[in-house]
Amino acid sequence: MRIEQDVKLTFDDVLIRPKRSTLVSRSDVNLEREFQFRHSEQNWAGVPIVAANMDTTGLFSVAEVLQRYGMLTCTQKFYSTREFSGAWEGGLDPEFIAVTCGSTEESFELLERKIATNENLKMICIDVANGYREVFLQFVKRVREAFPDKILIAGNVATREMTEALILSGADIVKVGIGPGSVCTTRKIAGVGYPQLSAIAECADAAHGLNGHVMSDGGCSSPGDVAKAFAAGADFVMLGGMLAGHDESGGDTIEGEDGKVYKSFHGMSSVKAMEHHYGEVAPHRAPEGKEVRVPYRGKLDSTVQSILGGLRSACSYVGARRIKDLPKCATFIRVSMTTNEVYQKFDVE
């Protein structure tokens, strides 16, 4: 057994300290970024906020809204090839779509068919809960060899050594986050995880040294959290719960006993998701997600505008004219203590 004593932080543990700024208005902030990638040699430009590849948020209906703002959607992996073909006919822009797959042979074959539906598709997202398995690294290598010109997103991991391993295996963008999501129960069920702010900072440092990129996945419950994720070094920020509960989101609409309207939202490792997509919870698995009700939020546009407005505000407080400049302009202030630090401060035995 080994215990790391270094302090690790999550979003609620810090605030961004304001600084003197020459910006006149929030409207002066540019939220768009242009990326070049290590392996694919592709360029991508847009606002680097991403809808999570969950069956309630990684939807074509969500993508239709986000593409108007230049934002990405990682589609849920259960769309059929026919549904993808129909989406292009409906006006979906492949520039802002990442095709999601798992790491099985069946997933690979379905990925090939989906990519074939539109030659302009640039991005592939290989998504698994545990990105630490050697077989996953081999799958990433296989996808890179099969699609050398595609921008490859792969994860999830939460430490620098596996970030480096995934980039060296062919990933352009590493998805960072083990257990921080609002409907993820991995930390309770398996006892495994890593505080998200520290995970972002450490993985970004590792990735950028190899000319790679990172995508923060999970833990953001407010626009301020999105700003903190970018300030910690994330190149992209993926959102699930913040995009749930809207007209365009998936999930059942429910009227609560309080008379208010809610929509259901669940993790992809929840009982509901596994029974719906696979027919059962496999005997060797324990569900690592849950189903919740989120308040009905109306049109997605209003939430997107709130997120973008909050991000512009954060940049203006620290003098960052571009979202790319936010990490070098931001200073974090710790506002909470670990349990051990509380004990030490108040001399509790």
PDB file of C-alpha atoms in Angstrom, residues 27 29 63 80 88 92 117 125-126 140 168 177 200-201 207 209 212 244 264 290:
ATOM      1  CA  SER A  27     -17.650  41.203 -25.479  1.00  0.00           C
ATOM      2  CA  VAL A  29     -13.222  38.147 -25.067  1.00  0.00           C
ATOM      3  CA  ALA A  63     -25.922  19.027 -31.687  1.00  0.00           C
ATOM      4  CA  SER A  80     -27.382   3.387 -35.972  1.00  0.00           C
ATOM      5  CA  TRP A  88     -26.746  14.704 -42.463  1.00  0.00           C
ATOM      6  CA  LEU A  92     -26.254  18.473 -39.153  1.00  0.00           C
ATOM      7  CA  THR A 117     -21.773   8.074 -43.995  1.00  0.00           C
ATOM      8  CA  CYS A 125     -14.356   9.596 -29.586  1.00  0.00           C
ATOM      9  CA  ILE A 126     -13.327   6.259 -28.069  1.00  0.00           C
ATOM     10  CA  VAL A 140      -6.554   3.213 -29.712  1.00  0.00           C
ATOM     11  CA  LEU A 168       1.828   7.980 -27.722  1.00  0.00           C
ATOM     12  CA  GLY A 177     -12.145  12.356 -15.429  1.00  0.00           C
ATOM     13  CA  ILE A 200      -6.946  18.414 -15.356  1.00  0.00           C
ATOM     14  CA  ALA A 201      -3.820  20.350 -14.374  1.00  0.00           C
ATOM     15  CA  ALA A 207      -0.293  16.193 -22.740  1.00  0.00           C
ATOM     16  CA  GLY A 209       4.583  18.371 -23.375  1.00  0.00           C
ATOM     17  CA  GLY A 212      -1.383  16.627 -27.227  1.00  0.00           C
ATOM     18  CA  ALA A 244     -29.677  17.812 -19.349  1.00  0.00           C
ATOM     19  CA  SER A 264     -34.863  12.150 -16.008  1.00  0.00           C
ATOM     20  CA  LYS A 290     -27.486   6.486 -11.060  1.00  0.00           C
TER      21      LYS A 290
END
